[in-house]
Amino acid sequence: MVPHVEATQQEHKDFVIDEIRYQLWEKGYMAEVIYTTNDGASSNVVFVQQPAGLKVTSGDETSGESGKASYSCMPNESETCSGGRLAISPEGDLSCVCDKGQTEGCSLHEIKY
């Protein structure tokens, strides 16, 4: 969690896990962790483990290798995104959404394990 919180918040912040939501996903398991930082910012991180040979789809791209990975949203170079969160489709596809529904200011951040 710490690498995602630091990347998303762009600095080290203490945080509290508010909720863990397990998603039905035919490709393995997916758990969404919702957290709030000590200064009140809230976001989420998704952890996945897929069986050998499958990859996670995020928007129009397929990324990751089989195994364990985690995903979060972070501002990209345009720095127009605040409050980025992951949106999860019913099929398990991941995409980033910023405040007010904007998508161009955030990028998917992946950590493979």
Backbone as a chain_set.jsonl record, in Angstrom:
{"seq": "MVPHVEATQQEHKDFVIDEIRYQLWEKGYMAEVIYTTNDGASSNVVFVQQPAGLKVTSGDETSGESGKASYSCMPNESETCSGGRLAISPEGDLSCVCDKGQTEGCSLHEIKY", "coords": {"N": [[0.807, -1.196, 0.0], [1.933, 1.272, 0.766], [3.799, 2.199, -1.327], [1.927, 2.854, -3.348], [0.251, 4.785, -2.145], [2.125, 6.816, -1.662], [2.919, 7.38, -4.328], [0.494, 8.164, -5.507], [-0.317, 10.302, -3.857], [1.876, 11.872, -4.049], [3.754, 12.27, -2.079], [5.016, 11.171, 1.141], [2.556, 9.966, 3.26], [0.673, 9.322, 6.177], [-1.867, 6.839, 6.489], [-5.172, 5.364, 6.625], [-6.788, 2.282, 6.284], [-9.913, 2.054, 4.964], [-11.794, 0.297, 3.895], [-12.07, -2.964, 2.456], [-12.831, -4.354, -0.536], [-13.827, -7.218, -2.076], [-13.77, -8.325, -5.351], [-15.811, -10.042, -7.671], [-14.317, -12.037, -10.019], [-13.466, -13.656, -12.858], [-10.906, -14.25, -13.652], [-9.142, -14.785, -11.625], [-8.311, -13.417, -8.503], [-9.505, -10.271, -7.211], [-9.002, -7.47, -5.281], [-10.189, -4.532, -3.921], [-8.818, -1.882, -2.233], [-9.742, 0.638, -0.161], [-8.722, 3.758, 0.968], [-7.917, 6.405, 3.346], [-6.041, 9.32, 3.728], [-4.087, 10.96, 6.346], [-4.633, 13.647, 6.073], [-7.121, 13.735, 4.95], [-7.495, 13.016, 2.237], [-8.853, 10.722, -0.071], [-8.627, 7.567, -1.697], [-8.068, 4.696, -3.855], [-6.697, 1.371, -4.19], [-6.003, -1.414, -6.225], [-5.564, -4.832, -5.887], [-4.435, -7.708, -7.54], [-4.481, -11.163, -8.43], [-3.757, -13.304, -10.856], [-4.369, -16.36, -12.649], [-1.786, -18.386, -14.182], [-0.74, -17.283, -17.387], [-2.746, -15.392, -17.933], [-3.621, -11.907, -18.359], [-3.993, -8.576, -17.042], [-6.462, -6.303, -18.105], [-6.468, -2.932, -18.903], [-8.302, -0.306, -19.657], [-7.682, 0.412, -22.982], [-5.461, -1.124, -23.155], [-3.452, -4.022, -22.555], [-1.829, -5.173, -19.783], [0.801, -6.077, -17.485], [2.048, -9.137, -16.015], [1.462, -12.652, -15.73], [0.511, -13.571, -12.469], [1.013, -11.817, -9.394], [-0.084, -8.453, -8.886], [-0.429, -4.909, -8.353], [-2.497, -2.008, -8.595], [-2.95, 1.489, -9.093], [-4.091, 4.903, -9.407], [-2.366, 7.704, -10.643], [-1.331, 11.14, -10.885], [-0.478, 12.306, -14.158], [1.976, 13.711, -16.427], [0.633, 16.062, -17.181], [-0.523, 17.083, -14.937], [-3.173, 17.695, -14.291], [-4.943, 16.301, -12.838], [-6.693, 15.649, -9.918], [-7.426, 13.869, -6.987], [-7.53, 11.252, -8.107], [-8.938, 8.09, -8.916], [-9.352, 4.538, -9.153], [-11.47, 3.012, -11.473], [-13.565, 0.242, -11.772], [-14.663, -1.998, -14.1], [-17.552, -4.146, -14.704], [-16.447, -6.387, -15.91], [-13.949, -6.481, -14.892], [-12.044, -4.761, -15.883], [-9.706, -2.094, -15.589], [-9.615, 1.425, -15.071], [-8.594, 4.863, -14.932], [-10.02, 7.578, -13.17], [-10.509, 10.977, -12.659], [-11.255, 13.753, -10.432], [-14.506, 15.08, -11.025], [-14.979, 13.428, -13.187], [-13.008, 13.498, -15.184], [-10.511, 12.061, -17.326], [-8.066, 12.379, -18.566], [-5.935, 13.365, -17.032], [-4.791, 11.447, -15.39], [-2.853, 8.47, -14.807], [-2.486, 4.937, -15.078], [-0.919, 3.195, -12.522], [1.32, 0.647, -11.97], [2.433, -2.056, -9.985], [4.387, -4.861, -9.975], [4.577, -8.084, -8.515]], "CA": [[0.0, 0.0, 0.0], [2.738, 2.492, 0.916], [4.253, 2.76, -2.608], [0.81, 3.453, -4.084], [-0.164, 6.018, -1.478], [3.154, 7.822, -1.935], [2.86, 7.758, -5.742], [-0.761, 8.872, -5.758], [-0.349, 11.557, -3.103], [3.121, 12.544, -4.404], [4.56, 12.451, -0.878], [4.705, 10.184, 2.173], [1.461, 10.342, 4.152], [0.05, 8.251, 6.939], [-3.2, 6.551, 5.967], [-5.983, 4.347, 7.278], [-7.591, 1.488, 5.351], [-11.325, 2.201, 5.305], [-12.599, -0.84, 3.466], [-11.531, -3.867, 1.44], [-13.929, -4.94, -1.31], [-13.402, -8.3, -2.955], [-14.55, -8.294, -6.58], [-15.942, -11.279, -8.426], [-13.466, -11.909, -11.199], [-13.215, -15.013, -13.349], [-9.497, -14.412, -14.003], [-8.35, -14.937, -10.41], [-8.996, -12.593, -7.512], [-9.291, -8.837, -7.255], [-9.417, -6.825, -4.04], [-10.059, -3.081, -3.932], [-8.554, -1.344, -0.9], [-10.077, 2.059, -0.108], [-7.994, 4.341, 2.093], [-7.964, 7.849, 3.572], [-4.801, 9.819, 4.332], [-4.293, 11.728, 7.567], [-5.151, 14.979, 5.751], [-8.466, 13.606, 4.417], [-7.573, 12.573, 0.84], [-9.296, 9.334, -0.172], [-8.415, 6.945, -2.995], [-8.134, 3.241, -3.798], [-5.671, 0.541, -4.812], [-6.546, -2.736, -6.557], [-4.605, -5.929, -5.886], [-4.939, -8.834, -8.326], [-3.658, -12.339, -8.676], [-4.383, -14.045, -11.931], [-3.722, -17.633, -12.961], [-0.737, -18.34, -15.211], [-1.162, -17.086, -18.768], [-3.711, -14.318, -18.102], [-3.112, -10.565, -18.126], [-5.008, -7.603, -16.651], [-6.776, -5.318, -19.129], [-6.748, -1.605, -18.357], [-8.693, 0.531, -20.779], [-7.403, -0.185, -24.285], [-4.181, -1.815, -23.113], [-3.281, -5.194, -21.706], [-0.54, -5.01, -19.128], [1.09, -6.989, -16.399], [2.384, -10.508, -16.314], [0.697, -13.518, -14.854], [0.988, -13.508, -11.106], [0.434, -10.785, -8.539], [0.198, -7.06, -9.222], [-1.337, -3.939, -7.75], [-2.737, -0.877, -9.491], [-3.554, 2.699, -8.562], [-4.038, 6.028, -10.342], [-1.53, 8.818, -10.203], [-1.321, 12.219, -11.881], [0.571, 12.206, -15.171], [2.747, 14.938, -16.656], [-0.218, 17.237, -17.356], [-0.84, 17.536, -13.58], [-4.53, 18.23, -14.245], [-5.776, 15.356, -12.099], [-6.646, 15.598, -8.452], [-8.392, 12.888, -6.502], [-7.649, 10.119, -9.022], [-9.386, 6.804, -8.386], [-9.553, 3.459, -10.111], [-12.822, 2.546, -11.754], [-13.514, -1.166, -12.124], [-15.839, -2.409, -14.876], [-18.052, -5.47, -14.295], [-15.563, -7.42, -16.464], [-12.673, -6.423, -14.197], [-11.123, -3.819, -16.531], [-9.363, -0.967, -14.735], [-9.34, 2.702, -15.71], [-8.442, 5.954, -13.975], [-10.969, 8.678, -13.256], [-10.161, 12.074, -11.759], [-12.4, 14.54, -9.991], [-15.429, 15.556, -12.054], [-15.043, 12.484, -14.291], [-11.949, 13.648, -16.172], [-9.632, 10.898, -17.406], [-6.797, 12.66, -19.216], [-4.878, 13.778, -16.115], [-4.337, 10.337, -14.552], [-2.274, 7.303, -15.462], [-2.499, 3.719, -14.284], [0.386, 2.891, -11.912], [1.353, -0.793, -11.724], [3.564, -2.668, -9.293], [4.335, -6.318, -10.117], [5.2, -8.811, -7.409]], "C": [[0.856, 1.267, 0.0], [3.236, 3.025, -0.425], [3.131, 3.422, -3.407], [0.354, 4.759, -3.453], [0.846, 7.123, -1.762], [3.114, 8.285, -3.386], [1.618, 8.591, -6.034], [-0.776, 10.247, -5.093], [0.886, 12.422, -3.354], [3.943, 12.966, -3.186], [4.179, 11.357, 0.116], [3.605, 10.738, 3.069], [1.022, 9.115, 4.93], [-1.36, 8.06, 6.404], [-3.857, 5.454, 6.78], [-6.747, 3.609, 6.194], [-9.037, 1.545, 5.834], [-12.136, 0.948, 5.007], [-11.811, -1.679, 2.462], [-12.728, -4.531, 0.773], [-13.357, -6.006, -2.233], [-14.335, -8.329, -4.154], [-14.637, -9.698, -7.175], [-15.184, -11.095, -9.721], [-13.077, -13.292, -11.647], [-11.746, -15.281, -13.623], [-8.601, -14.664, -12.79], [-9.051, -14.195, -9.295], [-8.607, -11.139, -7.688], [-9.824, -8.259, -5.946], [-9.149, -5.326, -4.151], [-9.892, -2.604, -2.494], [-8.796, 0.162, -0.962], [-9.424, 2.633, 1.14], [-8.21, 5.851, 2.17], [-6.666, 8.257, 4.248], [-5.125, 10.67, 5.553], [-4.796, 13.142, 7.305], [-6.483, 14.918, 5.0], [-8.599, 13.205, 2.961], [-7.951, 11.091, 0.805], [-9.037, 8.821, -1.585], [-8.499, 5.433, -2.823], [-6.956, 2.617, -4.528], [-6.331, -0.806, -5.089], [-5.399, -3.731, -6.602], [-5.222, -7.087, -6.657], [-3.943, -9.983, -8.281], [-4.398, -13.141, -9.714], [-3.643, -15.357, -12.165], [-2.689, -17.464, -14.069], [-1.346, -18.167, -16.591], [-2.168, -15.981, -18.989], [-3.082, -12.977, -17.761], [-4.277, -9.653, -17.763], [-5.211, -6.623, -17.797], [-7.112, -4.003, -18.45], [-7.046, -0.673, -19.52], [-8.464, -0.186, -22.084], [-6.148, -1.03, -24.289], [-4.259, -3.05, -22.237], [-1.895, -5.102, -21.107], [-0.366, -6.053, -18.043], [1.474, -8.36, -16.895], [1.538, -11.377, -15.405], [1.33, -13.496, -13.474], [0.298, -12.402, -10.344], [0.843, -9.392, -9.004], [-0.772, -6.184, -8.451], [-1.364, -2.707, -8.633], [-3.349, 0.285, -8.713], [-3.456, 3.771, -9.633], [-3.154, 7.11, -9.763], [-1.549, 9.891, -11.276], [-0.204, 11.989, -12.893], [1.205, 13.577, -15.377], [1.881, 16.189, -16.752], [-0.604, 17.863, -16.017], [-2.218, 18.184, -13.496], [-5.465, 17.35, -13.436], [-5.591, 15.548, -10.606], [-7.707, 14.589, -8.021], [-8.585, 11.704, -7.436], [-8.034, 8.843, -8.308], [-9.462, 5.802, -9.514], [-11.036, 3.184, -10.246], [-12.692, 1.115, -12.25], [-14.798, -1.523, -12.865], [-16.328, -3.762, -14.365], [-17.179, -6.62, -14.811], [-14.205, -7.435, -15.777], [-11.647, -5.532, -14.863], [-10.924, -2.615, -15.618], [-9.135, 0.287, -15.571], [-9.268, 3.77, -14.623], [-9.47, 7.038, -14.25], [-10.551, 9.722, -12.234], [-11.438, 12.747, -11.264], [-13.205, 15.012, -11.191], [-15.404, 14.692, -13.309], [-13.983, 12.62, -15.362], [-11.069, 12.403, -16.172], [-8.245, 11.235, -17.929], [-5.668, 13.017, -18.256], [-4.296, 12.68, -15.256], [-3.773, 9.213, -15.403], [-2.319, 6.119, -14.509], [-1.074, 3.42, -13.812], [0.347, 1.422, -11.501], [2.606, -1.17, -10.955], [3.388, -4.177, -9.411], [5.083, -6.957, -8.956], [5.747, -10.128, -7.897]], "O": [[0.533, 2.231, -0.694], [3.11, 4.227, -0.661], [3.356, 4.436, -4.068], [0.098, 5.735, -4.16], [0.458, 8.25, -2.07], [3.261, 9.479, -3.647], [1.691, 9.604, -6.729], [-1.197, 11.233, -5.697], [0.936, 13.574, -2.922], [4.733, 13.908, -3.258], [3.152, 10.697, -0.039], [3.716, 11.854, 3.578], [1.003, 8.004, 4.4], [-1.979, 9.009, 5.922], [-3.203, 4.719, 7.519], [-7.295, 4.231, 5.284], [-9.35, 1.144, 6.954], [-13.04, 0.581, 5.757], [-10.987, -1.155, 1.712], [-13.536, -5.186, 1.432], [-12.503, -5.72, -3.072], [-15.555, -8.354, -3.993], [-13.658, -10.444, -7.181], [-15.385, -10.114, -10.437], [-12.429, -14.03, -10.905], [-11.365, -16.436, -13.81], [-7.383, -14.747, -12.95], [-10.266, -14.321, -9.144], [-7.55, -10.811, -8.226], [-10.96, -8.529, -5.555], [-8.028, -4.903, -4.436], [-10.73, -2.891, -1.639], [-8.137, 0.874, -1.72], [-9.549, 2.077, 2.231], [-8.625, 6.488, 1.201], [-6.234, 7.63, 5.215], [-6.274, 11.052, 5.774], [-5.331, 13.779, 8.211], [-6.934, 15.931, 4.467], [-9.722, 13.064, 2.477], [-7.415, 10.297, 1.579], [-9.208, 9.557, -2.557], [-8.942, 4.941, -1.785], [-6.311, 3.248, -5.365], [-7.127, -1.286, -4.283], [-4.39, -3.504, -7.27], [-6.392, -7.416, -6.459], [-2.738, -9.791, -8.117], [-5.518, -13.601, -9.489], [-2.442, -15.456, -11.911], [-2.732, -16.484, -14.812], [-2.337, -18.814, -16.931], [-2.438, -15.643, -20.142], [-2.134, -12.906, -16.979], [-5.42, -9.924, -18.133], [-4.24, -6.161, -18.397], [-7.934, -3.958, -17.536], [-6.148, -0.297, -20.275], [-8.988, -1.281, -22.289], [-5.795, -1.601, -25.321], [-5.044, -3.106, -21.291], [-0.904, -4.97, -21.825], [-1.284, -6.813, -17.734], [1.251, -8.702, -18.057], [0.964, -10.897, -14.428], [2.551, -13.412, -13.342], [-0.86, -12.082, -10.609], [1.967, -9.179, -9.457], [-1.8, -6.65, -7.96], [-0.396, -2.396, -9.326], [-4.155, 0.091, -7.803], [-2.805, 3.568, -10.658], [-3.184, 7.396, -8.566], [-1.759, 9.59, -12.451], [0.882, 11.533, -12.536], [0.987, 14.493, -14.585], [2.352, 17.28, -16.432], [-0.969, 19.038, -15.964], [-2.417, 19.117, -12.718], [-6.661, 17.629, -13.358], [-4.468, 15.602, -10.104], [-8.764, 14.485, -8.643], [-9.7, 11.195, -7.551], [-7.523, 8.544, -7.228], [-9.616, 6.165, -10.68], [-11.766, 3.131, -9.256], [-11.812, 0.809, -13.055], [-15.894, -1.371, -12.324], [-15.592, -4.455, -13.663], [-17.169, -7.702, -14.225], [-13.389, -8.315, -16.051], [-10.484, -5.535, -14.459], [-11.861, -2.169, -14.955], [-8.539, 0.225, -16.646], [-9.813, 3.6, -13.532], [-9.755, 7.374, -15.4], [-10.272, 9.395, -11.081], [-12.548, 12.36, -11.631], [-12.645, 15.308, -12.247], [-15.768, 15.163, -14.387], [-14.048, 11.918, -16.371], [-10.899, 11.762, -15.135], [-7.323, 10.44, -17.749], [-4.509, 12.967, -18.666], [-3.39, 12.94, -14.464], [-4.159, 9.027, -16.558], [-2.205, 6.277, -13.293], [-0.14, 3.397, -14.613], [-0.55, 1.001, -10.771], [3.697, -0.672, -11.232], [2.363, -4.718, -8.996], [6.091, -6.434, -8.481], [6.313, -10.89, -7.113]]}, "num_chains": 1, "name": "protein.A"}
